[in-house]
Coordinates of N, CA and C in Angstrom, one line a residue:
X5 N 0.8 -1.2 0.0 CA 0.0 0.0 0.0 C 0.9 1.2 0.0
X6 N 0.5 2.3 -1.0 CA 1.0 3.4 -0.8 C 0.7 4.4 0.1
X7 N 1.2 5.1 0.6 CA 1.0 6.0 2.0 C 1.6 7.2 1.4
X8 N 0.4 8.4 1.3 CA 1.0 9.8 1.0 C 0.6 10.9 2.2
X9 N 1.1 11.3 3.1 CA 1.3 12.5 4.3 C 1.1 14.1 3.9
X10 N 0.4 14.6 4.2 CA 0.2 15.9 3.9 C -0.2 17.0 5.1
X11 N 0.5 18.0 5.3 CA 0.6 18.4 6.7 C 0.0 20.5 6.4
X12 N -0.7 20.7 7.0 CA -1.4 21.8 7.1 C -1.1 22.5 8.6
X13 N -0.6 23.5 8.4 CA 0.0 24.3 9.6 C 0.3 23.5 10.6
X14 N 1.0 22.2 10.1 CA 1.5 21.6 11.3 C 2.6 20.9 10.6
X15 N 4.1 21.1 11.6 CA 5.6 20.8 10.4 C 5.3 19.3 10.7
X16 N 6.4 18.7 9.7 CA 6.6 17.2 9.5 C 6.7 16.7 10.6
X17 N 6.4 15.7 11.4 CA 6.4 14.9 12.5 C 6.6 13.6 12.0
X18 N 8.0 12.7 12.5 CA 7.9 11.3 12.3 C 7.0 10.4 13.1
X19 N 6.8 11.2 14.3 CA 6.0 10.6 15.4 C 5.0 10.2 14.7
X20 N 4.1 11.5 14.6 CA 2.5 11.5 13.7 C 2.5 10.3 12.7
X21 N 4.1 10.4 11.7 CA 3.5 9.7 10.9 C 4.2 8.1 10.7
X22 N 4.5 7.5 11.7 CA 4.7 5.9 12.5 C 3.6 5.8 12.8
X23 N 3.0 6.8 13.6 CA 1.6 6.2 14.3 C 0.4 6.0 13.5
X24 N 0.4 6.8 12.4 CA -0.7 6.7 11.6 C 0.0 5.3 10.6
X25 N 1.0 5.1 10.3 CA 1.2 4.0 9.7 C 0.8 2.8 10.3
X26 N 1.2 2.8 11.7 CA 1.1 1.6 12.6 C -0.5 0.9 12.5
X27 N -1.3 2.4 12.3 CA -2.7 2.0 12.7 C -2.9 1.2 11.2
X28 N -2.7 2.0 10.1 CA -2.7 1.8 8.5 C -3.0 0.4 8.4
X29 N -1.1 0.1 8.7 CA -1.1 -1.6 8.6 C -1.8 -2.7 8.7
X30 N -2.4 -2.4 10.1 CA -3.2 -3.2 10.8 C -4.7 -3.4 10.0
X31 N -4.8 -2.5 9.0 CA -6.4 -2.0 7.8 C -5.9 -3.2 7.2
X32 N -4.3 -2.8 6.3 CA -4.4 -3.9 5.6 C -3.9 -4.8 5.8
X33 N -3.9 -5.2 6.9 CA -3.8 -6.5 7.0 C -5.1 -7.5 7.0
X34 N -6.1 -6.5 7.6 CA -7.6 -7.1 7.8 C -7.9 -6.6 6.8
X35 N -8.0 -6.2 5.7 CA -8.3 -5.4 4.4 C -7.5 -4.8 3.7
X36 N -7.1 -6.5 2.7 CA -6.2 -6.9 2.1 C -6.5 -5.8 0.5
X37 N -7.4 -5.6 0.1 CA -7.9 -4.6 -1.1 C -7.6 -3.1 -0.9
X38 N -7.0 -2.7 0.2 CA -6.4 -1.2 0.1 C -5.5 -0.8 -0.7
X39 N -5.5 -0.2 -1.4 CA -4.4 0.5 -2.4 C -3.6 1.8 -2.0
X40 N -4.4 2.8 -1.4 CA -3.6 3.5 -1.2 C -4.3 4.7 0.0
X41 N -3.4 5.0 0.6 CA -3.8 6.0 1.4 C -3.4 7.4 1.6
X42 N -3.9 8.2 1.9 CA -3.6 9.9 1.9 C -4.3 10.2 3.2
X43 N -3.3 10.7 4.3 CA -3.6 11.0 5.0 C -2.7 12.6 5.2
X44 N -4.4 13.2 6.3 CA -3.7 14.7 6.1 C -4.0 15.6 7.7
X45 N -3.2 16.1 8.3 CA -2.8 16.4 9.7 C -3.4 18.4 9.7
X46 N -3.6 18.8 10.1 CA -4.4 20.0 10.0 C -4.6 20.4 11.1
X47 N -3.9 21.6 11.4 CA -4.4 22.4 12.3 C -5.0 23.5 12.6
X48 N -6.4 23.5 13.1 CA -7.3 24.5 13.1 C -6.8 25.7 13.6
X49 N -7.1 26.6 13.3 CA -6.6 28.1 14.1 C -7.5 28.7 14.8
X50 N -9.0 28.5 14.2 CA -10.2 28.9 15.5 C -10.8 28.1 16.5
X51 N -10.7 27.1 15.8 CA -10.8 26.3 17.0 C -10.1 25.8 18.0
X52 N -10.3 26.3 18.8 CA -9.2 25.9 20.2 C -9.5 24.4 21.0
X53 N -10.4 24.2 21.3 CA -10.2 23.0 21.8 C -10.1 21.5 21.0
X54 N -11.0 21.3 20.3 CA -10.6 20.3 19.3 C -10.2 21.0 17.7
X55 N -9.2 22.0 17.9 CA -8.3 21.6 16.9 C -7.5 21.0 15.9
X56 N -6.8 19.8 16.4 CA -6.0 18.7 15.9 C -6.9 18.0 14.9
X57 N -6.7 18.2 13.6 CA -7.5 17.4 13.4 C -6.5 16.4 12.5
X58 N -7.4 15.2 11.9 CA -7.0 14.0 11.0 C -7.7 14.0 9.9
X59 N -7.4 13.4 8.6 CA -8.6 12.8 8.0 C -7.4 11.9 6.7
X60 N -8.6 10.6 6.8 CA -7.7 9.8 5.7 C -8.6 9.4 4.4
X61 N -8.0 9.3 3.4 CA -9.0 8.8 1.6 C -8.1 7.5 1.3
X62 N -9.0 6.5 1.7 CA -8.3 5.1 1.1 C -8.7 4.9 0.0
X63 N -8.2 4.6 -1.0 CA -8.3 4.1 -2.2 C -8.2 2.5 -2.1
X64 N -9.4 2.5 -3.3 CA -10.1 1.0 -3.2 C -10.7 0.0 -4.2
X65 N -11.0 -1.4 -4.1 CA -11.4 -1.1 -5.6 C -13.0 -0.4 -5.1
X66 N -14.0 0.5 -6.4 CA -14.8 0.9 -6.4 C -14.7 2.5 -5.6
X67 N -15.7 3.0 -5.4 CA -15.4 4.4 -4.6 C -14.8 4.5 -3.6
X68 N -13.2 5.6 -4.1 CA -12.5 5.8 -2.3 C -13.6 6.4 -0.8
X69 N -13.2 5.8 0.5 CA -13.8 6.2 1.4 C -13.0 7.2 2.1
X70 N -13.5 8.0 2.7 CA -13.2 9.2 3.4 C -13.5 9.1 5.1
X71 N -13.1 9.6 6.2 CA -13.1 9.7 7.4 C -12.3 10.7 8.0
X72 N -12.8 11.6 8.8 CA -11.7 12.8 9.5 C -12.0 12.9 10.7
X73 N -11.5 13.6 11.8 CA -12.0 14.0 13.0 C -11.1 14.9 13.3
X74 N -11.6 15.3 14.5 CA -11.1 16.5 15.0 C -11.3 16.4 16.4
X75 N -9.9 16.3 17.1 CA -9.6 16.2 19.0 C -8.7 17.1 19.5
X76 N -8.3 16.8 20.4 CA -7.6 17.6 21.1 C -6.2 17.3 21.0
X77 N -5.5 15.9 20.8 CA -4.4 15.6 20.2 C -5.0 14.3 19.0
X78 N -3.4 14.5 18.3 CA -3.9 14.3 16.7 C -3.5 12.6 16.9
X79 N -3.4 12.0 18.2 CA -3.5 10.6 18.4 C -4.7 10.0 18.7
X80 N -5.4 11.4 19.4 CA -6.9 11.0 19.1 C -7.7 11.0 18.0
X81 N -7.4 12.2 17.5 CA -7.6 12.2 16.1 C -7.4 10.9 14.6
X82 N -6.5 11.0 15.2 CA -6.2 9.1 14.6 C -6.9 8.1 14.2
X83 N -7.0 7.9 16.1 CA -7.8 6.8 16.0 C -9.2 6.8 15.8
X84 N -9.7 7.9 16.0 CA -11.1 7.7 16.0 C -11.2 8.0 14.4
X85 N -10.0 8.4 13.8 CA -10.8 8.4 12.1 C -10.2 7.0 11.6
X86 N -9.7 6.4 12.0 CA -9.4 4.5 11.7 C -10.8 3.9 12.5
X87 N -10.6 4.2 13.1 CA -12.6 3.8 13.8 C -13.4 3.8 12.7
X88 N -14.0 4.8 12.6 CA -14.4 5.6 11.3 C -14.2 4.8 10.0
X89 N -13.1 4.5 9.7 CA -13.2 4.0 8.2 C -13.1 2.4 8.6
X90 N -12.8 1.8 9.3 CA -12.9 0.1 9.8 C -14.7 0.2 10.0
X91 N -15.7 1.0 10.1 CA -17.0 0.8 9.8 C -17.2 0.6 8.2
X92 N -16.7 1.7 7.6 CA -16.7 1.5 6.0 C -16.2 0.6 5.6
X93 N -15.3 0.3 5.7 CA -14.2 -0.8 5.4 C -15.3 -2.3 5.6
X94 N -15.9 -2.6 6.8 CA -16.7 -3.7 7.0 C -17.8 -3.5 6.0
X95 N -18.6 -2.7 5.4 CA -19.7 -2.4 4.8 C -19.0 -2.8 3.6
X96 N -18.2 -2.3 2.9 CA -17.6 -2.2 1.7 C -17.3 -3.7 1.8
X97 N -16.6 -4.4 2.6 CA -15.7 -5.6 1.9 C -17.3 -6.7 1.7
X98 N -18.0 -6.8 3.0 CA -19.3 -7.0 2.8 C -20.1 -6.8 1.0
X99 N -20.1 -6.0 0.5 CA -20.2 -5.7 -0.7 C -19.5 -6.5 -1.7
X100 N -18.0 -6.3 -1.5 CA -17.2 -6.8 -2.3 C -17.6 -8.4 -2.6
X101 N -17.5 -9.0 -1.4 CA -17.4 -9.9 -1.5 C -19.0 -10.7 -1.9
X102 N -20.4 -10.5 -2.1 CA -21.6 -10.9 -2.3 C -21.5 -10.5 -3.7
X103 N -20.6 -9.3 -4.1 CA -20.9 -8.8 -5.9 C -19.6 -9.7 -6.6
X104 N -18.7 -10.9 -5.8 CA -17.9 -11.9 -6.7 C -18.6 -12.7 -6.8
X105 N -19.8 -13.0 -5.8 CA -20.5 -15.0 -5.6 C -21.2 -14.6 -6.7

């Protein structure tokens, strides 16, 4: 799977982006049909408390899915948008798999 990082008023972080990988992997490993991901790190300037935000576009076969959030740190942010697309992810392979039988 390809992994592309894109950062909005917030500099490059290795940290950020290990952790967002780590979570990645684990998609495809349970969802072996991911092709590619873009994830993007953002940070709000009016919003003060949940600021940090996330959001990732996995590429797939059929329409890419989308998920973002917005926390207070961007590890929460994270996870609750891998939350977020592991609901899609279940619907979709669901799909996939009744439109091969």
């Amino acid at each position: 799977m390809k992994t592309v990082f894109e950062y909005q008023r917030v500099g490059s972080n290795n940290y950020l982006k290990s952790f967002a990988l780590e979570k990645l992997e684990k998609l495809v490993t349970k969802y072996p049909f991911i092709i590619r991901a873009d994830v993007f790190f953002k940070q709000e300037v009016k919003n003060i408390g949940k600021g940090k935000m996330c959001g990732i576009r996995l590429s797939l076969p059929g329409p890419r899915i989308y998920a973002s959030s917005g926390e207070m740190s961007f590890e929460n942010a994270i996870n609750n948008t891998i939350d977020d697309l592991k609901d899609q992810l279940g619907r979709r392979k669901v799909k996939l798999y009744k439109s091969i039988k």
